[in-house]
Amino acid sequence: MSNTQITSQAEKLALIRESERMTRKQVAELTGINYNTYAGYEQGKVKMSFDAGMKFFKPERFRKYRDWFMFDETDPAGGQIAPALAHIGQDSTTLHHSDQKTG
């Protein structure tokens, strides 16, 4: 169990986007979610609906974060990871491998 859990949906969305080095506009275009709607999710103005969540995790690029986003769980062997910028349950001695590709 990690000692630092991020519970804010908005914060998790921002960490995913920033870890993928994408703009909000790029995320909106990739997922098919309206830009203003997505920006509202990331700013915490409104919660993402189930349907929007399905759109968000449909692109292969974001699927690896699904379990972390929904359950605060990771399974690297199963392809489920936390965003590089999240640092959940990790200390500075275990971050050196973050440049490795998965999949």
GROMACS .gro file of N, CA and C in nm:
model
  309
    1MET      N    1   0.085  -0.118   0.000
    1MET     CA    2   0.000   0.000   0.000
    1MET      C    3   0.089   0.124   0.000
    2SER      N    4   0.057   0.217  -0.084
    2SER     CA    5   0.140   0.337  -0.092
    2SER      C    6   0.107   0.431   0.023
    3ASN      N    7   0.207   0.510   0.059
    3ASN     CA    8   0.184   0.604   0.167
    3ASN      C    9   0.141   0.741   0.117
    4THR      N   10   0.139   0.761  -0.013
    4THR     CA   11   0.095   0.887  -0.071
    4THR      C   12  -0.003   0.857  -0.183
    5GLN      N   13  -0.130   0.874  -0.158
    5GLN     CA   14  -0.229   0.850  -0.262
    5GLN      C   15  -0.287   0.982  -0.308
    6ILE      N   16  -0.301   0.992  -0.438
    6ILE     CA   17  -0.363   1.110  -0.497
    6ILE      C   18  -0.509   1.076  -0.516
    7THR      N   19  -0.598   1.149  -0.452
    7THR     CA   20  -0.738   1.114  -0.461
    7THR      C   21  -0.815   1.204  -0.555
    8SER      N   22  -0.760   1.316  -0.590
    8SER     CA   23  -0.831   1.409  -0.676
    8SER      C   24  -0.829   1.362  -0.821
    9GLN      N   25  -0.948   1.346  -0.877
    9GLN     CA   26  -0.960   1.309  -1.018
    9GLN      C   27  -0.890   1.412  -1.106
   10ALA      N   28  -0.908   1.538  -1.073
   10ALA     CA   29  -0.846   1.646  -1.151
   10ALA      C   30  -0.694   1.635  -1.149
   11GLU      N   31  -0.638   1.609  -1.032
   11GLU     CA   32  -0.493   1.598  -1.020
   11GLU      C   33  -0.441   1.477  -1.098
   12LYS      N   34  -0.515   1.367  -1.093
   12LYS     CA   35  -0.474   1.248  -1.168
   12LYS      C   36  -0.475   1.274  -1.318
   13LEU      N   37  -0.578   1.340  -1.367
   13LEU     CA   38  -0.584   1.371  -1.510
   13LEU      C   39  -0.466   1.458  -1.552
   14ALA      N   40  -0.433   1.557  -1.470
   14ALA     CA   41  -0.320   1.644  -1.501
   14ALA      C   42  -0.189   1.567  -1.500
   15LEU      N   43  -0.171   1.477  -1.404
   15LEU     CA   44  -0.048   1.398  -1.398
   15LEU      C   45  -0.034   1.307  -1.519
   16ILE      N   46  -0.144   1.247  -1.562
   16ILE     CA   47  -0.139   1.162  -1.682
   16ILE      C   48  -0.099   1.246  -1.802
   17ARG      N   49  -0.166   1.358  -1.820
   17ARG     CA   50  -0.137   1.444  -1.936
   17ARG      C   51   0.007   1.494  -1.933
   18GLU      N   52   0.052   1.542  -1.819
   18GLU     CA   53   0.187   1.595  -1.809
   18GLU      C   54   0.292   1.487  -1.826
   19SER      N   55   0.265   1.366  -1.775
   19SER     CA   56   0.360   1.256  -1.792
   19SER      C   57   0.372   1.215  -1.938
   20GLU      N   58   0.264   1.232  -2.012
   20GLU     CA   59   0.266   1.202  -2.155
   20GLU      C   60   0.313   1.322  -2.238
   21ARG      N   61   0.343   1.432  -2.171
   21ARG     CA   62   0.391   1.555  -2.235
   21ARG      C   63   0.295   1.604  -2.343
   22MET      N   64   0.169   1.610  -2.302
   22MET     CA   65   0.063   1.654  -2.393
   22MET      C   66  -0.001   1.781  -2.340
   23THR      N   67  -0.061   1.856  -2.431
   23THR     CA   68  -0.140   1.972  -2.392
   23THR      C   69  -0.284   1.926  -2.368
   24ARG      N   70  -0.362   2.009  -2.305
   24ARG     CA   71  -0.505   1.977  -2.288
   24ARG      C   72  -0.572   1.962  -2.423
   25LYS      N   73  -0.535   2.046  -2.517
   25LYS     CA   74  -0.593   2.039  -2.651
   25LYS      C   75  -0.561   1.905  -2.717
   26GLN      N   76  -0.439   1.858  -2.703
   26GLN     CA   77  -0.401   1.729  -2.760
   26GLN      C   78  -0.480   1.615  -2.697
   27VAL      N   79  -0.498   1.620  -2.566
   27VAL     CA   80  -0.576   1.517  -2.497
   27VAL      C   81  -0.720   1.519  -2.548
   28ALA      N   82  -0.778   1.637  -2.558
   28ALA     CA   83  -0.916   1.649  -2.606
   28ALA      C   84  -0.929   1.592  -2.747
   29GLU      N   85  -0.834   1.623  -2.833
   29GLU     CA   86  -0.840   1.573  -2.971
   29GLU      C   87  -0.822   1.422  -2.976
   30LEU      N   88  -0.730   1.367  -2.897
   30LEU     CA   89  -0.705   1.224  -2.896
   30LEU      C   90  -0.824   1.145  -2.843
   31THR      N   91  -0.889   1.198  -2.741
   31THR     CA   92  -0.997   1.125  -2.675
   31THR      C   93  -1.136   1.153  -2.733
   32GLY      N   94  -1.149   1.263  -2.804
   32GLY     CA   95  -1.280   1.300  -2.855
   32GLY      C   96  -1.366   1.371  -2.752
   33ILE      N   97  -1.305   1.412  -2.642
   33ILE     CA   98  -1.376   1.488  -2.539
   33ILE      C   99  -1.361   1.636  -2.573
   34ASN      N  100  -1.469   1.710  -2.566
   34ASN     CA  101  -1.466   1.853  -2.592
   34ASN      C  102  -1.358   1.919  -2.506
   35TYR      N  103  -1.282   2.011  -2.566
   35TYR     CA  104  -1.171   2.076  -2.495
   35TYR      C  105  -1.217   2.144  -2.365
   36ASN      N  106  -1.321   2.224  -2.373
   36ASN     CA  107  -1.368   2.295  -2.254
   36ASN      C  108  -1.416   2.199  -2.146
   37THR      N  109  -1.480   2.091  -2.188
   37THR     CA  110  -1.526   1.990  -2.094
   37THR      C  111  -1.406   1.924  -2.026
   38TYR      N  112  -1.306   1.885  -2.107
   38TYR     CA  113  -1.187   1.822  -2.050
   38TYR      C  114  -1.115   1.918  -1.954
   39ALA      N  115  -1.100   2.043  -1.995
   39ALA     CA  116  -1.034   2.142  -1.909
   39ALA      C  117  -1.108   2.154  -1.776
   40GLY      N  118  -1.241   2.148  -1.780
   40GLY     CA  119  -1.320   2.152  -1.657
   40GLY      C  120  -1.291   2.033  -1.567
   41TYR      N  121  -1.274   1.914  -1.627
   41TYR     CA  122  -1.239   1.795  -1.548
   41TYR      C  123  -1.104   1.816  -1.480
   42GLU      N  124  -1.007   1.863  -1.557
   42GLU     CA  125  -0.871   1.876  -1.505
   42GLU      C  126  -0.861   1.989  -1.402
   43GLN      N  127  -0.945   2.088  -1.413
   43GLN     CA  128  -0.944   2.199  -1.317
   43GLN      C  129  -1.031   2.170  -1.195
   44GLY      N  130  -1.097   2.055  -1.194
   44GLY     CA  131  -1.178   2.017  -1.080
   44GLY      C  132  -1.312   2.087  -1.073
   45LYS      N  133  -1.354   2.147  -1.183
   45LYS     CA  134  -1.483   2.218  -1.184
   45LYS      C  135  -1.600   2.121  -1.194
   46VAL      N  136  -1.576   2.006  -1.254
   46VAL     CA  137  -1.680   1.904  -1.271
   46VAL      C  138  -1.612   1.767  -1.273
   47LYS      N  139  -1.682   1.665  -1.223
   47LYS     CA  140  -1.630   1.529  -1.223
   47LYS      C  141  -1.653   1.464  -1.359
   48MET      N  142  -1.556   1.386  -1.402
   48MET     CA  143  -1.566   1.314  -1.528
   48MET      C  144  -1.673   1.205  -1.515
   49SER      N  145  -1.761   1.197  -1.613
   49SER     CA  146  -1.865   1.094  -1.613
   49SER      C  147  -1.805   0.960  -1.654
   50PHE      N  148  -1.880   0.854  -1.633
   50PHE     CA  149  -1.836   0.721  -1.675
   50PHE      C  150  -1.812   0.718  -1.825
   51ASP      N  151  -1.904   0.775  -1.903
   51ASP     CA  152  -1.889   0.776  -2.049
   51ASP      C  153  -1.764   0.852  -2.091
   52ALA      N  154  -1.736   0.964  -2.027
   52ALA     CA  155  -1.615   1.040  -2.059
   52ALA      C  156  -1.491   0.960  -2.019
   53GLY      N  157  -1.498   0.889  -1.908
   53GLY     CA  158  -1.387   0.804  -1.866
   53GLY      C  159  -1.359   0.695  -1.968
   54MET      N  160  -1.465   0.638  -2.025
   54MET     CA  161  -1.446   0.537  -2.129
   54MET      C  162  -1.376   0.598  -2.250
   55LYS      N  163  -1.415   0.719  -2.288
   55LYS     CA  164  -1.349   0.788  -2.399
   55LYS      C  165  -1.203   0.816  -2.367
   56PHE      N  166  -1.178   0.860  -2.243
   56PHE     CA  167  -1.042   0.896  -2.204
   56PHE      C  168  -0.949   0.775  -2.210
   57PHE      N  169  -0.995   0.660  -2.163
   57PHE     CA  170  -0.908   0.543  -2.157
   57PHE      C  171  -0.914   0.455  -2.282
   58LYS      N  172  -0.991   0.492  -2.381
   58LYS     CA  173  -0.998   0.415  -2.505
   58LYS      C  174  -0.865   0.418  -2.582
   59PRO      N  175  -0.800   0.534  -2.597
   59PRO     CA  176  -0.672   0.535  -2.668
   59PRO      C  177  -0.567   0.451  -2.594
   60GLU      N  178  -0.495   0.371  -2.667
   60GLU     CA  179  -0.391   0.285  -2.612
   60GLU      C  180  -0.293   0.363  -2.522
   61ARG      N  181  -0.267   0.485  -2.559
   61ARG     CA  182  -0.170   0.568  -2.487
   61ARG      C  183  -0.206   0.587  -2.340
   62PHE      N  184  -0.335   0.588  -2.307
   62PHE     CA  185  -0.377   0.613  -2.169
   62PHE      C  186  -0.420   0.487  -2.094
   63ARG      N  187  -0.438   0.376  -2.162
   63ARG     CA  188  -0.488   0.255  -2.096
   63ARG      C  189  -0.399   0.208  -1.983
   64LYS      N  190  -0.270   0.231  -1.995
   64LYS     CA  191  -0.175   0.184  -1.893
   64LYS      C  192  -0.197   0.250  -1.757
   65TYR      N  193  -0.271   0.359  -1.754
   65TYR     CA  194  -0.297   0.432  -1.629
   65TYR      C  195  -0.433   0.401  -1.567
   66ARG      N  196  -0.511   0.317  -1.632
   66ARG     CA  197  -0.650   0.293  -1.591
   66ARG      C  198  -0.664   0.245  -1.446
   67ASP      N  199  -0.589   0.142  -1.407
   67ASP     CA  200  -0.602   0.089  -1.270
   67ASP      C  201  -0.554   0.190  -1.167
   68TRP      N  202  -0.449   0.264  -1.200
   68TRP     CA  203  -0.400   0.367  -1.108
   68TRP      C  204  -0.506   0.476  -1.091
   69PHE      N  205  -0.565   0.518  -1.202
   69PHE     CA  206  -0.665   0.624  -1.197
   69PHE      C  207  -0.787   0.583  -1.116
   70MET      N  208  -0.836   0.462  -1.139
   70MET     CA  209  -0.960   0.418  -1.076
   70MET      C  210  -0.942   0.361  -0.936
   71PHE      N  211  -0.832   0.287  -0.914
   71PHE     CA  212  -0.818   0.212  -0.790
   71PHE      C  213  -0.691   0.242  -0.710
   72ASP      N  214  -0.608   0.335  -0.757
   72ASP     CA  215  -0.478   0.362  -0.693
   72ASP      C  216  -0.393   0.235  -0.686
   73GLU      N  217  -0.402   0.153  -0.789
   73GLU     CA  218  -0.325   0.029  -0.796
   73GLU      C  219  -0.245   0.026  -0.926
   74THR      N  220  -0.130  -0.041  -0.919
   74THR     CA  221  -0.050  -0.062  -1.040
   74THR      C  222  -0.016  -0.210  -1.051
   75ASP      N  223   0.011  -0.254  -1.172
   75ASP     CA  224   0.053  -0.391  -1.201
   75ASP      C  225   0.144  -0.384  -1.322
   76PRO      N  226   0.272  -0.348  -1.302
   76PRO     CA  227   0.362  -0.333  -1.415
   76PRO      C  228   0.369  -0.455  -1.506
   77ALA      N  229   0.363  -0.575  -1.448
   77ALA     CA  230   0.367  -0.697  -1.530
   77ALA      C  231   0.244  -0.706  -1.620
   78GLY      N  232   0.133  -0.649  -1.575
   78GLY     CA  233   0.010  -0.648  -1.654
   78GLY      C  234  -0.005  -0.523  -1.738
   79GLY      N  235   0.097  -0.437  -1.739
   79GLY     CA  236   0.092  -0.316  -1.820
   79GLY      C  237   0.022  -0.199  -1.754
   80GLN      N  238  -0.009  -0.210  -1.625
   80GLN     CA  239  -0.078  -0.102  -1.554
   80GLN      C  240   0.021  -0.030  -1.464
   81ILE      N  241   0.046   0.097  -1.495
   81ILE     CA  242   0.147   0.175  -1.424
   81ILE      C  243   0.089   0.307  -1.375
   82ALA      N  244   0.164   0.376  -1.291
   82ALA     CA  245   0.131   0.512  -1.250
   82ALA      C  246   0.207   0.607  -1.341
   83PRO      N  247   0.156   0.727  -1.363
   83PRO     CA  248   0.230   0.824  -1.444
   83PRO      C  249   0.367   0.852  -1.384
   84ALA      N  250   0.463   0.879  -1.468
   84ALA     CA  251   0.600   0.904  -1.423
   84ALA      C  252   0.607   1.016  -1.320
   85LEU      N  253   0.520   1.113  -1.329
   85LEU     CA  254   0.524   1.228  -1.238
   85LEU      C  255   0.451   1.203  -1.107
   86ALA      N  256   0.385   1.089  -1.091
   86ALA     CA  257   0.305   1.063  -0.971
   86ALA      C  258   0.391   1.025  -0.851
   87HIS      N  259   0.495   0.945  -0.869
   87HIS     CA  260   0.585   0.903  -0.761
   87HIS      C  261   0.509   0.841  -0.645
   88ILE      N  262   0.411   0.761  -0.672
   88ILE     CA  263   0.332   0.698  -0.566
   88ILE      C  264   0.407   0.579  -0.507
   89GLY      N  265   0.426   0.584  -0.376
   89GLY     CA  266   0.488   0.472  -0.306
   89GLY      C  267   0.631   0.447  -0.348
   90GLN      N  268   0.696   0.544  -0.407
   90GLN     CA  269   0.833   0.526  -0.450
   90GLN      C  270   0.921   0.626  -0.376
   91ASP      N  271   1.045   0.588  -0.359
   91ASP     CA  272   1.140   0.684  -0.304
   91ASP      C  273   1.243   0.714  -0.411
   92SER      N  274   1.332   0.805  -0.383
   92SER     CA  275   1.426   0.851  -0.484
   92SER      C  276   1.519   0.741  -0.533
   93THR      N  277   1.536   0.633  -0.458
   93THR     CA  278   1.626   0.527  -0.502
   93THR      C  279   1.562   0.436  -0.604
   94THR      N  280   1.430   0.443  -0.623
   94THR     CA  281   1.364   0.354  -0.718
   94THR      C  282   1.316   0.426  -0.842
   95LEU      N  283   1.348   0.552  -0.857
   95LEU     CA  284   1.300   0.628  -0.971
   95LEU      C  285   1.394   0.624  -1.091
   96HIS      N  286   1.511   0.565  -1.077
   96HIS     CA  287   1.610   0.567  -1.184
   96HIS      C  288   1.568   0.491  -1.309
   97HIS      N  289   1.474   0.400  -1.302
   97HIS     CA  290   1.433   0.320  -1.417
   97HIS      C  291   1.315   0.380  -1.492
   98SER      N  292   1.275   0.500  -1.464
   98SER     CA  293   1.154   0.558  -1.522
   98SER      C  294   1.164   0.584  -1.672
   99ASP      N  295   1.285   0.577  -1.729
   99ASP     CA  296   1.297   0.601  -1.872
   99ASP      C  297   1.279   0.473  -1.954
  100GLN      N  298   1.253   0.361  -1.889
  100GLN     CA  299   1.230   0.237  -1.960
  100GLN      C  300   1.093   0.237  -2.024
  101LYS      N  301   1.086   0.177  -2.144
  101LYS     CA  302   0.959   0.167  -2.213
  101LYS      C  303   0.884   0.044  -2.164
  102THR      N  304   0.751   0.055  -2.161
  102THR     CA  305   0.669  -0.060  -2.124
  102THR      C  306   0.602  -0.113  -2.248
  103GLY      N  307   0.568  -0.241  -2.243
  103GLY     CA  308   0.495  -0.301  -2.354
  103GLY      C  309   0.583  -0.347  -2.456
   0.00000   0.00000   0.00000
